[in-house]
Protein backbone atom coordinates (compact mmCIF):
# COMPACT_ATOMS: atom_id res chain seq x y z
CA UNK A 1 0.00 0.00 0.00
CA UNK A 2 1.46 3.42 -0.98
CA UNK A 3 1.69 6.24 1.57
CA UNK A 4 -0.88 8.96 0.95
CA UNK A 5 -1.91 12.12 2.80
CA UNK A 6 -5.21 11.65 4.58
CA UNK A 7 -7.15 14.57 6.00
CA UNK A 8 -10.08 13.96 8.29
CA UNK A 9 -11.87 15.84 11.03
CA UNK A 10 -11.95 14.74 14.65
CA UNK A 11 -15.30 14.58 16.41
CA UNK A 12 -14.24 16.83 19.27
CA UNK A 13 -14.97 20.50 19.90
CA UNK A 14 -12.18 22.96 19.14
CA UNK A 15 -11.74 25.64 21.83
CA UNK A 16 -14.56 28.19 21.68
CA UNK A 17 -16.37 26.59 18.73
CA UNK A 18 -19.74 28.23 18.05
CA UNK A 19 -22.71 26.32 16.68
CA UNK A 20 -25.96 27.76 15.33
CA UNK A 21 -29.10 25.66 15.15
CA UNK A 22 -32.21 26.39 13.08
CA UNK A 23 -35.24 24.42 14.24
CA UNK A 24 -38.69 24.42 12.67
CA UNK A 25 -41.86 24.48 14.72
CA UNK A 26 -43.93 22.32 12.36
CA UNK A 27 -44.14 18.84 13.97
CA UNK A 28 -42.65 20.53 17.01
CA UNK A 29 -42.86 17.47 19.30
CA UNK A 30 -40.42 15.66 17.03
CA UNK A 31 -38.19 18.67 16.43
CA UNK A 32 -37.81 19.31 20.16
CA UNK A 33 -36.41 15.78 20.48
CA UNK A 34 -34.01 16.49 17.60
CA UNK A 35 -32.93 19.71 19.31
CA UNK A 36 -32.35 17.86 22.60
CA UNK A 37 -30.28 15.28 20.72
CA UNK A 38 -28.22 17.93 18.94
CA UNK A 39 -27.44 19.86 22.12
CA UNK A 40 -26.61 16.63 23.96
CA UNK A 41 -24.25 15.56 21.17
CA UNK A 42 -22.52 18.93 21.09
CA UNK A 43 -22.08 19.28 24.85
CA UNK A 44 -20.93 15.67 25.31
CA UNK A 45 -18.23 16.30 22.72
CA UNK A 46 -16.96 19.45 24.39
CA UNK A 47 -19.03 22.39 23.12
CA UNK A 48 -19.77 25.02 25.77
CA UNK A 49 -23.58 25.36 25.98
CA UNK A 50 -23.15 29.16 26.04
CA UNK A 51 -21.78 28.83 22.49
CA UNK A 52 -24.91 27.11 21.11
CA UNK A 53 -27.65 29.35 19.71
CA UNK A 54 -30.98 28.05 18.40
CA UNK A 55 -33.39 30.00 16.19
CA UNK A 56 -36.94 28.78 15.63
CA UNK A 57 -38.72 29.17 12.27
CA UNK A 58 -42.36 28.30 11.40
CA UNK A 59 -41.73 25.32 9.09
CA UNK A 60 -38.96 23.49 7.28
CA UNK A 61 -39.50 25.60 4.17
CA UNK A 62 -38.24 28.65 6.13
CA UNK A 63 -35.10 26.91 7.45
CA UNK A 64 -32.75 27.97 4.61
CA UNK A 65 -33.72 31.64 4.93
CA UNK A 66 -32.73 31.79 8.60
CA UNK A 67 -29.75 29.47 8.16
CA UNK A 68 -28.33 31.65 5.37
CA UNK A 69 -28.58 34.73 7.58
CA UNK A 70 -26.80 32.89 10.40
CA UNK A 71 -24.11 31.58 8.04
CA UNK A 72 -23.47 35.04 6.60
CA UNK A 73 -23.29 36.61 10.08
CA UNK A 74 -19.85 35.09 10.61
CA UNK A 75 -20.83 34.20 14.17
CA UNK A 76 -20.94 30.41 13.74
CA UNK A 77 -18.42 27.73 12.85
CA UNK A 78 -21.18 25.33 11.77
CA UNK A 79 -24.94 25.18 11.53
CA UNK A 80 -27.39 22.40 12.25
CA UNK A 81 -30.80 22.52 10.57
CA UNK A 82 -33.55 20.54 12.28
CA UNK A 83 -37.02 19.86 10.94
CA UNK A 84 -39.57 17.16 10.37
CA UNK A 85 -41.56 16.68 7.17
CA UNK A 86 -44.21 13.96 7.14
CA UNK A 87 -45.69 12.95 3.81
CA UNK A 88 -49.39 12.81 4.71
CA UNK A 89 -51.90 13.19 1.91
CA UNK A 90 -50.70 16.20 -0.08
CA UNK A 91 -47.94 17.07 -2.52
CA UNK A 92 -46.84 19.80 -0.10
CA UNK A 93 -44.35 17.24 1.26
CA UNK A 94 -42.40 17.12 -1.99
CA UNK A 95 -42.21 20.89 -2.37
CA UNK A 96 -41.05 21.38 1.21
CA UNK A 97 -38.47 18.54 1.02
CA UNK A 98 -37.08 19.75 -2.31
CA UNK A 99 -36.66 23.34 -1.21
CA UNK A 100 -35.21 22.66 2.24
CA UNK A 101 -32.70 20.11 0.95
CA UNK A 102 -31.58 22.31 -1.96
CA UNK A 103 -31.41 25.38 0.27
CA UNK A 104 -29.33 23.72 2.98
CA UNK A 105 -26.89 22.26 0.47
CA UNK A 106 -26.44 25.66 -1.19
CA UNK A 107 -25.76 27.43 2.10
CA UNK A 108 -22.89 25.09 2.94
CA UNK A 109 -21.41 25.33 -0.54
CA UNK A 110 -21.75 29.08 -1.04
CA UNK A 111 -20.80 30.33 2.43
CA UNK A 112 -18.28 27.64 3.42
CA UNK A 113 -20.01 27.26 6.78
CA UNK A 114 -20.71 23.55 7.23
CA UNK A 115 -24.50 23.24 7.36
CA UNK A 116 -26.00 19.96 8.54
CA UNK A 117 -29.15 18.44 7.09
CA UNK A 118 -31.07 17.31 10.15
CA UNK A 119 -34.46 17.13 8.50
CA UNK A 120 -36.40 13.97 9.23
CA UNK A 121 -38.45 13.12 6.13
CA UNK A 122 -40.87 10.25 6.61
CA UNK A 123 -44.08 8.62 5.42
CA UNK A 124 -45.70 8.72 8.86
CA UNK A 125 -45.32 9.92 12.43
CA UNK A 126 -44.11 6.52 13.70
CA UNK A 127 -41.08 6.69 11.41
CA UNK A 128 -40.41 10.25 12.57
CA UNK A 129 -40.49 9.20 16.24
CA UNK A 130 -38.07 6.38 15.44
CA UNK A 131 -35.54 8.92 14.09
CA UNK A 132 -36.02 11.37 16.97
CA UNK A 133 -34.66 9.29 19.81
CA UNK A 134 -36.42 5.93 19.50
CA UNK A 135 -35.05 2.81 17.77
CA UNK A 136 -33.53 4.52 14.72
CA UNK A 137 -31.35 6.89 16.78
CA UNK A 138 -31.58 10.67 16.94
CA UNK A 139 -30.89 12.67 13.79
CA UNK A 140 -30.08 15.75 15.86
CA UNK A 141 -27.39 13.90 17.80
CA UNK A 142 -25.91 12.54 14.55
CA UNK A 143 -25.83 16.05 13.08
CA UNK A 144 -23.99 17.37 16.15
CA UNK A 145 -21.15 14.93 15.57
CA UNK A 146 -21.11 15.62 11.83
CA UNK A 147 -20.94 19.37 12.51
CA UNK A 148 -17.87 18.99 14.73
CA UNK A 149 -16.20 16.66 12.24
CA UNK A 150 -16.76 19.17 9.45
CA UNK A 151 -15.48 22.12 11.52
CA UNK A 152 -12.25 20.23 12.20
CA UNK A 153 -11.97 19.03 8.60
CA UNK A 154 -12.54 22.50 7.10
CA UNK A 155 -9.77 23.95 9.26
CA UNK A 156 -7.30 21.56 7.64
CA UNK A 157 -8.32 21.88 3.99
N1 LIG B 1 -43.40 22.05 7.30
C1 LIG B 1 -42.68 21.12 7.95
O1 LIG B 1 -41.66 21.44 8.56
N2 LIG B 1 -43.10 19.83 7.94
C2 LIG B 1 -44.21 19.42 7.28
O2 LIG B 1 -44.54 18.20 7.33
C3 LIG B 1 -44.98 20.38 6.58
N3 LIG B 1 -46.18 19.98 5.87
O3 LIG B 1 -46.46 18.78 5.78
O4 LIG B 1 -46.91 20.82 5.36
C4 LIG B 1 -44.54 21.73 6.61
N4 LIG B 1 -45.24 22.70 5.98
C5 LIG B 1 -45.07 24.10 6.29
C6 LIG B 1 -43.99 24.74 5.44
O5 LIG B 1 -42.71 24.29 5.86
C7 LIG B 1 -44.02 26.27 5.57
O6 LIG B 1 -43.79 26.63 6.91
C8 LIG B 1 -45.33 26.89 5.11
O7 LIG B 1 -45.70 26.44 3.83
C9 LIG B 1 -45.20 28.45 5.09
O8 LIG B 1 -44.22 28.86 4.14
Tab-separated table of C-alpha atoms and ligand atoms in Angstrom:
chain	number	residue	atom	x	y	z
A	1	UNK	CA	0.000	0.000	0.000
A	2	UNK	CA	1.461	3.424	-0.979
A	3	UNK	CA	1.687	6.244	1.574
A	4	UNK	CA	-0.883	8.962	0.946
A	5	UNK	CA	-1.910	12.124	2.796
A	6	UNK	CA	-5.215	11.654	4.579
A	7	UNK	CA	-7.151	14.572	6.002
A	8	UNK	CA	-10.083	13.965	8.293
A	9	UNK	CA	-11.875	15.836	11.032
A	10	UNK	CA	-11.949	14.736	14.651
A	11	UNK	CA	-15.296	14.584	16.414
A	12	UNK	CA	-14.241	16.831	19.272
A	13	UNK	CA	-14.971	20.497	19.903
A	14	UNK	CA	-12.182	22.959	19.140
A	15	UNK	CA	-11.738	25.640	21.830
A	16	UNK	CA	-14.560	28.191	21.677
A	17	UNK	CA	-16.371	26.590	18.730
A	18	UNK	CA	-19.742	28.233	18.051
A	19	UNK	CA	-22.709	26.324	16.677
A	20	UNK	CA	-25.960	27.757	15.326
A	21	UNK	CA	-29.102	25.663	15.149
A	22	UNK	CA	-32.207	26.390	13.078
A	23	UNK	CA	-35.239	24.424	14.244
A	24	UNK	CA	-38.688	24.425	12.674
A	25	UNK	CA	-41.858	24.478	14.724
A	26	UNK	CA	-43.925	22.318	12.356
A	27	UNK	CA	-44.142	18.845	13.966
A	28	UNK	CA	-42.646	20.530	17.015
A	29	UNK	CA	-42.856	17.470	19.298
A	30	UNK	CA	-40.421	15.659	17.028
A	31	UNK	CA	-38.189	18.670	16.426
A	32	UNK	CA	-37.813	19.308	20.163
A	33	UNK	CA	-36.408	15.784	20.476
A	34	UNK	CA	-34.015	16.486	17.604
A	35	UNK	CA	-32.926	19.705	19.313
A	36	UNK	CA	-32.352	17.861	22.605
A	37	UNK	CA	-30.282	15.283	20.718
A	38	UNK	CA	-28.221	17.928	18.936
A	39	UNK	CA	-27.444	19.863	22.125
A	40	UNK	CA	-26.613	16.629	23.962
A	41	UNK	CA	-24.250	15.556	21.173
A	42	UNK	CA	-22.516	18.935	21.088
A	43	UNK	CA	-22.085	19.284	24.849
A	44	UNK	CA	-20.926	15.666	25.310
A	45	UNK	CA	-18.229	16.301	22.725
A	46	UNK	CA	-16.956	19.452	24.392
A	47	UNK	CA	-19.026	22.385	23.116
A	48	UNK	CA	-19.773	25.016	25.775
A	49	UNK	CA	-23.581	25.356	25.984
A	50	UNK	CA	-23.146	29.159	26.036
A	51	UNK	CA	-21.785	28.831	22.492
A	52	UNK	CA	-24.906	27.113	21.114
A	53	UNK	CA	-27.649	29.350	19.708
A	54	UNK	CA	-30.982	28.049	18.402
A	55	UNK	CA	-33.386	30.004	16.188
A	56	UNK	CA	-36.940	28.783	15.625
A	57	UNK	CA	-38.723	29.172	12.266
A	58	UNK	CA	-42.355	28.297	11.400
A	59	UNK	CA	-41.731	25.324	9.088
A	60	UNK	CA	-38.956	23.489	7.280
A	61	UNK	CA	-39.502	25.603	4.174
A	62	UNK	CA	-38.237	28.646	6.126
A	63	UNK	CA	-35.101	26.913	7.452
A	64	UNK	CA	-32.753	27.967	4.608
A	65	UNK	CA	-33.721	31.640	4.931
A	66	UNK	CA	-32.734	31.789	8.597
A	67	UNK	CA	-29.752	29.468	8.157
A	68	UNK	CA	-28.334	31.646	5.366
A	69	UNK	CA	-28.576	34.725	7.579
A	70	UNK	CA	-26.799	32.889	10.399
A	71	UNK	CA	-24.112	31.576	8.039
A	72	UNK	CA	-23.469	35.041	6.604
A	73	UNK	CA	-23.290	36.612	10.079
A	74	UNK	CA	-19.846	35.091	10.610
A	75	UNK	CA	-20.831	34.199	14.168
A	76	UNK	CA	-20.945	30.413	13.740
A	77	UNK	CA	-18.419	27.728	12.852
A	78	UNK	CA	-21.179	25.331	11.769
A	79	UNK	CA	-24.939	25.180	11.529
A	80	UNK	CA	-27.388	22.398	12.252
A	81	UNK	CA	-30.800	22.524	10.565
A	82	UNK	CA	-33.547	20.542	12.276
A	83	UNK	CA	-37.022	19.864	10.944
A	84	UNK	CA	-39.573	17.156	10.371
A	85	UNK	CA	-41.561	16.676	7.168
A	86	UNK	CA	-44.207	13.960	7.142
A	87	UNK	CA	-45.692	12.953	3.805
A	88	UNK	CA	-49.392	12.809	4.709
A	89	UNK	CA	-51.902	13.194	1.912
A	90	UNK	CA	-50.695	16.204	-0.077
A	91	UNK	CA	-47.941	17.067	-2.524
A	92	UNK	CA	-46.840	19.801	-0.095
A	93	UNK	CA	-44.354	17.244	1.262
A	94	UNK	CA	-42.397	17.122	-1.993
A	95	UNK	CA	-42.214	20.886	-2.371
A	96	UNK	CA	-41.045	21.376	1.213
A	97	UNK	CA	-38.473	18.539	1.018
A	98	UNK	CA	-37.085	19.750	-2.305
A	99	UNK	CA	-36.657	23.343	-1.205
A	100	UNK	CA	-35.211	22.661	2.240
A	101	UNK	CA	-32.702	20.110	0.949
A	102	UNK	CA	-31.579	22.313	-1.960
A	103	UNK	CA	-31.410	25.377	0.271
A	104	UNK	CA	-29.332	23.722	2.981
A	105	UNK	CA	-26.886	22.260	0.470
A	106	UNK	CA	-26.439	25.663	-1.188
A	107	UNK	CA	-25.762	27.432	2.097
A	108	UNK	CA	-22.894	25.089	2.938
A	109	UNK	CA	-21.413	25.330	-0.538
A	110	UNK	CA	-21.746	29.083	-1.039
A	111	UNK	CA	-20.796	30.334	2.429
A	112	UNK	CA	-18.281	27.644	3.416
A	113	UNK	CA	-20.013	27.263	6.776
A	114	UNK	CA	-20.713	23.546	7.235
A	115	UNK	CA	-24.504	23.236	7.362
A	116	UNK	CA	-26.000	19.962	8.539
A	117	UNK	CA	-29.154	18.437	7.091
A	118	UNK	CA	-31.072	17.305	10.151
A	119	UNK	CA	-34.462	17.127	8.498
A	120	UNK	CA	-36.399	13.965	9.230
A	121	UNK	CA	-38.453	13.118	6.127
A	122	UNK	CA	-40.868	10.246	6.609
A	123	UNK	CA	-44.077	8.622	5.424
A	124	UNK	CA	-45.700	8.722	8.865
A	125	UNK	CA	-45.317	9.922	12.429
A	126	UNK	CA	-44.110	6.522	13.704
A	127	UNK	CA	-41.081	6.687	11.412
A	128	UNK	CA	-40.413	10.246	12.571
A	129	UNK	CA	-40.494	9.204	16.243
A	130	UNK	CA	-38.067	6.381	15.442
A	131	UNK	CA	-35.539	8.918	14.095
A	132	UNK	CA	-36.020	11.369	16.965
A	133	UNK	CA	-34.659	9.287	19.807
A	134	UNK	CA	-36.415	5.926	19.500
A	135	UNK	CA	-35.046	2.807	17.766
A	136	UNK	CA	-33.527	4.520	14.716
A	137	UNK	CA	-31.351	6.892	16.779
A	138	UNK	CA	-31.582	10.666	16.938
A	139	UNK	CA	-30.887	12.666	13.788
A	140	UNK	CA	-30.084	15.751	15.859
A	141	UNK	CA	-27.388	13.905	17.800
A	142	UNK	CA	-25.911	12.537	14.550
A	143	UNK	CA	-25.826	16.047	13.079
A	144	UNK	CA	-23.989	17.372	16.148
A	145	UNK	CA	-21.148	14.930	15.569
A	146	UNK	CA	-21.107	15.623	11.826
A	147	UNK	CA	-20.939	19.365	12.507
A	148	UNK	CA	-17.870	18.986	14.733
A	149	UNK	CA	-16.203	16.656	12.240
A	150	UNK	CA	-16.758	19.174	9.449
A	151	UNK	CA	-15.479	22.120	11.517
A	152	UNK	CA	-12.253	20.233	12.197
A	153	UNK	CA	-11.968	19.030	8.603
A	154	UNK	CA	-12.542	22.502	7.098
A	155	UNK	CA	-9.768	23.950	9.260
A	156	UNK	CA	-7.299	21.556	7.645
A	157	UNK	CA	-8.323	21.877	3.986
B	1	LIG	N1	-43.399	22.050	7.297
B	1	LIG	C1	-42.680	21.119	7.951
B	1	LIG	O1	-41.660	21.441	8.558
B	1	LIG	N2	-43.099	19.827	7.941
B	1	LIG	C2	-44.211	19.419	7.282
B	1	LIG	O2	-44.539	18.200	7.332
B	1	LIG	C3	-44.983	20.384	6.577
B	1	LIG	N3	-46.179	19.978	5.870
B	1	LIG	O3	-46.459	18.781	5.775
B	1	LIG	O4	-46.905	20.825	5.361
B	1	LIG	C4	-44.540	21.733	6.609
B	1	LIG	N4	-45.244	22.701	5.982
B	1	LIG	C5	-45.067	24.096	6.288
B	1	LIG	C6	-43.991	24.742	5.441
B	1	LIG	O5	-42.715	24.294	5.861
B	1	LIG	C7	-44.016	26.274	5.570
B	1	LIG	O6	-43.789	26.631	6.911
B	1	LIG	C8	-45.333	26.894	5.111
B	1	LIG	O7	-45.696	26.439	3.833
B	1	LIG	C9	-45.200	28.451	5.087
B	1	LIG	O8	-44.222	28.856	4.143
